[in-house]
Amino acid sequence: MFEKRIQELPAELRQTLRERYASLTLQPEELPFIERIVAGSRQVALNHTAGLSTSQQVQMALFPILSLLDSESAYKELTKRICRRRKRLLYEGLEMTMTHNAYDASGGGFHGPEWSVRVSLANLEDQAYFRIGRAMKDALQGYVHHSRSTFP
């Protein structure tokens, strides 16, 4: 779809694109849109050093488009509701009162303390978060029980 739209651009704009992407290919007019996204996220001459995957590049391009199209922020609000619901389920599984600190489970690799846990709320079905909370609670209780029996 995007390639077709590019071909429909005025000749002057197509020439600008040809010049921009000429260092990447002998036929810049045939360069797939996805490769233009990767190259466009950095200086075209440094395209070979691209650090982000293609899917990350596409997401980076789509997020601002979505933001422009969704003036009511419906998608953003839906996403926030989903994450809040999943966090509540995680805490229910832990049998803990939910906190409102966005960074209450940072994880060592995310500048948190070495002994911490990080759970992404973006990947799984809702009920998985209750089960994760329950498994975390059971594991921690097992460690406490083992510690008490080993070091009375």
JSON list of C-alpha atoms in Angstrom, two decimals, residues 51-143:
[
{"chain": "A", "resi": 51, "resn": "GLY", "atom": "CA", "xyz": [20.16, -1.04, 16.24]},
{"chain": "A", "resi": 52, "resn": "LEU", "atom": "CA", "xyz": [16.43, -1.65, 16.40]},
{"chain": "A", "resi": 53, "resn": "SER", "atom": "CA", "xyz": [14.63, -4.57, 14.84]},
{"chain": "A", "resi": 54, "resn": "THR", "atom": "CA", "xyz": [12.24, -4.01, 11.97]},
{"chain": "A", "resi": 55, "resn": "SER", "atom": "CA", "xyz": [9.22, -4.58, 14.20]},
{"chain": "A", "resi": 56, "resn": "GLN", "atom": "CA", "xyz": [10.50, -1.96, 16.66]},
{"chain": "A", "resi": 57, "resn": "GLN", "atom": "CA", "xyz": [11.04, 0.45, 13.78]},
{"chain": "A", "resi": 58, "resn": "VAL", "atom": "CA", "xyz": [7.47, -0.07, 12.58]},
{"chain": "A", "resi": 59, "resn": "GLN", "atom": "CA", "xyz": [6.10, 0.43, 16.09]},
{"chain": "A", "resi": 60, "resn": "MET", "atom": "CA", "xyz": [8.04, 3.67, 16.40]},
{"chain": "A", "resi": 61, "resn": "ALA", "atom": "CA", "xyz": [6.42, 4.87, 13.18]},
{"chain": "A", "resi": 62, "resn": "LEU", "atom": "CA", "xyz": [2.91, 3.67, 14.02]},
{"chain": "A", "resi": 63, "resn": "PHE", "atom": "CA", "xyz": [2.69, 5.09, 17.55]},
{"chain": "A", "resi": 64, "resn": "PRO", "atom": "CA", "xyz": [2.74, 8.74, 16.48]},
{"chain": "A", "resi": 65, "resn": "ILE", "atom": "CA", "xyz": [0.32, 7.98, 13.64]},
{"chain": "A", "resi": 66, "resn": "LEU", "atom": "CA", "xyz": [-2.06, 6.34, 16.11]},
{"chain": "A", "resi": 67, "resn": "SER", "atom": "CA", "xyz": [-1.70, 9.33, 18.41]},
{"chain": "A", "resi": 68, "resn": "LEU", "atom": "CA", "xyz": [-2.72, 11.66, 15.59]},
{"chain": "A", "resi": 69, "resn": "LEU", "atom": "CA", "xyz": [-5.68, 9.50, 14.56]},
{"chain": "A", "resi": 70, "resn": "ASP", "atom": "CA", "xyz": [-6.98, 8.76, 18.07]},
{"chain": "A", "resi": 71, "resn": "SER", "atom": "CA", "xyz": [-7.70, 12.29, 19.28]},
{"chain": "A", "resi": 72, "resn": "GLU", "atom": "CA", "xyz": [-9.86, 10.94, 22.13]},
{"chain": "A", "resi": 73, "resn": "SER", "atom": "CA", "xyz": [-6.99, 8.72, 23.38]},
{"chain": "A", "resi": 74, "resn": "ALA", "atom": "CA", "xyz": [-9.33, 5.72, 23.39]},
{"chain": "A", "resi": 75, "resn": "TYR", "atom": "CA", "xyz": [-6.54, 3.22, 22.67]},
{"chain": "A", "resi": 76, "resn": "LYS", "atom": "CA", "xyz": [-4.29, 4.72, 25.32]},
{"chain": "A", "resi": 77, "resn": "GLU", "atom": "CA", "xyz": [-7.07, 4.62, 27.92]},
{"chain": "A", "resi": 78, "resn": "LEU", "atom": "CA", "xyz": [-7.98, 1.04, 26.99]},
{"chain": "A", "resi": 79, "resn": "THR", "atom": "CA", "xyz": [-4.33, 0.01, 27.38]},
{"chain": "A", "resi": 80, "resn": "LYS", "atom": "CA", "xyz": [-4.13, 1.68, 30.80]},
{"chain": "A", "resi": 81, "resn": "ARG", "atom": "CA", "xyz": [-7.31, -0.10, 31.94]},
{"chain": "A", "resi": 82, "resn": "ILE", "atom": "CA", "xyz": [-5.94, -3.46, 30.79]},
{"chain": "A", "resi": 83, "resn": "CYS", "atom": "CA", "xyz": [-2.66, -2.92, 32.66]},
{"chain": "A", "resi": 84, "resn": "ARG", "atom": "CA", "xyz": [-4.45, -1.78, 35.83]},
{"chain": "A", "resi": 85, "resn": "ARG", "atom": "CA", "xyz": [-6.75, -4.84, 35.71]},
{"chain": "A", "resi": 86, "resn": "ARG", "atom": "CA", "xyz": [-3.80, -7.19, 35.22]},
{"chain": "A", "resi": 87, "resn": "LYS", "atom": "CA", "xyz": [-1.87, -5.54, 38.05]},
{"chain": "A", "resi": 88, "resn": "ARG", "atom": "CA", "xyz": [-4.90, -5.97, 40.34]},
{"chain": "A", "resi": 89, "resn": "LEU", "atom": "CA", "xyz": [-5.04, -9.68, 39.40]},
{"chain": "A", "resi": 90, "resn": "LEU", "atom": "CA", "xyz": [-1.32, -10.07, 40.09]},
{"chain": "A", "resi": 91, "resn": "TYR", "atom": "CA", "xyz": [-1.73, -8.57, 43.56]},
{"chain": "A", "resi": 92, "resn": "GLU", "atom": "CA", "xyz": [-4.80, -10.72, 44.24]},
{"chain": "A", "resi": 93, "resn": "GLY", "atom": "CA", "xyz": [-2.68, -13.77, 43.44]},
{"chain": "A", "resi": 94, "resn": "LEU", "atom": "CA", "xyz": [-0.02, -12.48, 45.83]},
{"chain": "A", "resi": 95, "resn": "GLU", "atom": "CA", "xyz": [-2.74, -11.85, 48.44]},
{"chain": "A", "resi": 96, "resn": "MET", "atom": "CA", "xyz": [-1.38, -8.33, 48.86]},
{"chain": "A", "resi": 97, "resn": "THR", "atom": "CA", "xyz": [-2.90, -4.87, 48.83]},
{"chain": "A", "resi": 98, "resn": "MET", "atom": "CA", "xyz": [-2.22, -3.23, 45.49]},
{"chain": "A", "resi": 99, "resn": "THR", "atom": "CA", "xyz": [0.06, -0.20, 45.55]},
{"chain": "A", "resi": 100, "resn": "HIS", "atom": "CA", "xyz": [-0.09, 2.66, 43.09]},
{"chain": "A", "resi": 101, "resn": "ASN", "atom": "CA", "xyz": [3.66, 3.03, 42.57]},
{"chain": "A", "resi": 102, "resn": "ALA", "atom": "CA", "xyz": [4.38, 2.51, 38.88]},
{"chain": "A", "resi": 103, "resn": "TYR", "atom": "CA", "xyz": [7.82, 1.14, 39.76]},
{"chain": "A", "resi": 104, "resn": "ASP", "atom": "CA", "xyz": [6.95, -1.22, 42.58]},
{"chain": "A", "resi": 105, "resn": "ALA", "atom": "CA", "xyz": [8.50, -4.23, 40.80]},
{"chain": "A", "resi": 106, "resn": "SER", "atom": "CA", "xyz": [11.43, -2.85, 38.81]},
{"chain": "A", "resi": 107, "resn": "GLY", "atom": "CA", "xyz": [13.83, -5.80, 38.58]},
{"chain": "A", "resi": 108, "resn": "GLY", "atom": "CA", "xyz": [17.62, -5.70, 38.88]},
{"chain": "A", "resi": 109, "resn": "GLY", "atom": "CA", "xyz": [18.17, -5.16, 35.15]},
{"chain": "A", "resi": 110, "resn": "PHE", "atom": "CA", "xyz": [16.04, -2.05, 35.29]},
{"chain": "A", "resi": 111, "resn": "HIS", "atom": "CA", "xyz": [18.06, -0.18, 37.94]},
{"chain": "A", "resi": 112, "resn": "GLY", "atom": "CA", "xyz": [16.09, -1.85, 40.73]},
{"chain": "A", "resi": 113, "resn": "PRO", "atom": "CA", "xyz": [17.62, -3.60, 43.72]},
{"chain": "A", "resi": 114, "resn": "GLU", "atom": "CA", "xyz": [19.35, -6.93, 43.00]},
{"chain": "A", "resi": 115, "resn": "TRP", "atom": "CA", "xyz": [16.62, -8.92, 44.78]},
{"chain": "A", "resi": 116, "resn": "SER", "atom": "CA", "xyz": [13.52, -7.72, 43.03]},
{"chain": "A", "resi": 117, "resn": "VAL", "atom": "CA", "xyz": [10.94, -8.97, 40.56]},
{"chain": "A", "resi": 118, "resn": "ARG", "atom": "CA", "xyz": [9.66, -7.45, 37.35]},
{"chain": "A", "resi": 119, "resn": "VAL", "atom": "CA", "xyz": [6.43, -8.61, 35.70]},
{"chain": "A", "resi": 120, "resn": "SER", "atom": "CA", "xyz": [5.35, -7.23, 32.33]},
{"chain": "A", "resi": 121, "resn": "LEU", "atom": "CA", "xyz": [1.63, -6.52, 32.19]},
{"chain": "A", "resi": 122, "resn": "ALA", "atom": "CA", "xyz": [1.55, -6.41, 28.40]},
{"chain": "A", "resi": 123, "resn": "ASN", "atom": "CA", "xyz": [2.02, -9.96, 27.18]},
{"chain": "A", "resi": 124, "resn": "LEU", "atom": "CA", "xyz": [-0.37, -12.54, 28.62]},
{"chain": "A", "resi": 125, "resn": "GLU", "atom": "CA", "xyz": [-4.05, -13.28, 29.09]},
{"chain": "A", "resi": 126, "resn": "ASP", "atom": "CA", "xyz": [-5.56, -11.57, 32.15]},
{"chain": "A", "resi": 127, "resn": "GLN", "atom": "CA", "xyz": [-5.92, -14.69, 34.31]},
{"chain": "A", "resi": 128, "resn": "ALA", "atom": "CA", "xyz": [-2.23, -15.52, 33.85]},
{"chain": "A", "resi": 129, "resn": "TYR", "atom": "CA", "xyz": [-1.39, -12.61, 36.14]},
{"chain": "A", "resi": 130, "resn": "PHE", "atom": "CA", "xyz": [-3.38, -14.08, 39.04]},
{"chain": "A", "resi": 131, "resn": "ARG", "atom": "CA", "xyz": [-1.55, -17.38, 38.51]},
{"chain": "A", "resi": 132, "resn": "ILE", "atom": "CA", "xyz": [1.82, -15.58, 38.37]},
{"chain": "A", "resi": 133, "resn": "GLY", "atom": "CA", "xyz": [1.02, -13.82, 41.63]},
{"chain": "A", "resi": 134, "resn": "ARG", "atom": "CA", "xyz": [0.00, -17.09, 43.26]},
{"chain": "A", "resi": 135, "resn": "ALA", "atom": "CA", "xyz": [3.16, -18.86, 42.00]},
{"chain": "A", "resi": 136, "resn": "MET", "atom": "CA", "xyz": [5.33, -16.01, 43.29]},
{"chain": "A", "resi": 137, "resn": "LYS", "atom": "CA", "xyz": [3.65, -16.16, 46.70]},
{"chain": "A", "resi": 138, "resn": "ASP", "atom": "CA", "xyz": [4.02, -19.96, 46.89]},
{"chain": "A", "resi": 139, "resn": "ALA", "atom": "CA", "xyz": [7.70, -19.75, 45.88]},
{"chain": "A", "resi": 140, "resn": "LEU", "atom": "CA", "xyz": [8.44, -17.07, 48.46]},
{"chain": "A", "resi": 141, "resn": "GLN", "atom": "CA", "xyz": [6.63, -19.00, 51.18]},
{"chain": "A", "resi": 142, "resn": "GLY", "atom": "CA", "xyz": [8.68, -22.06, 50.22]},
{"chain": "A", "resi": 143, "resn": "TYR", "atom": "CA", "xyz": [11.89, -20.07, 50.63]}
]
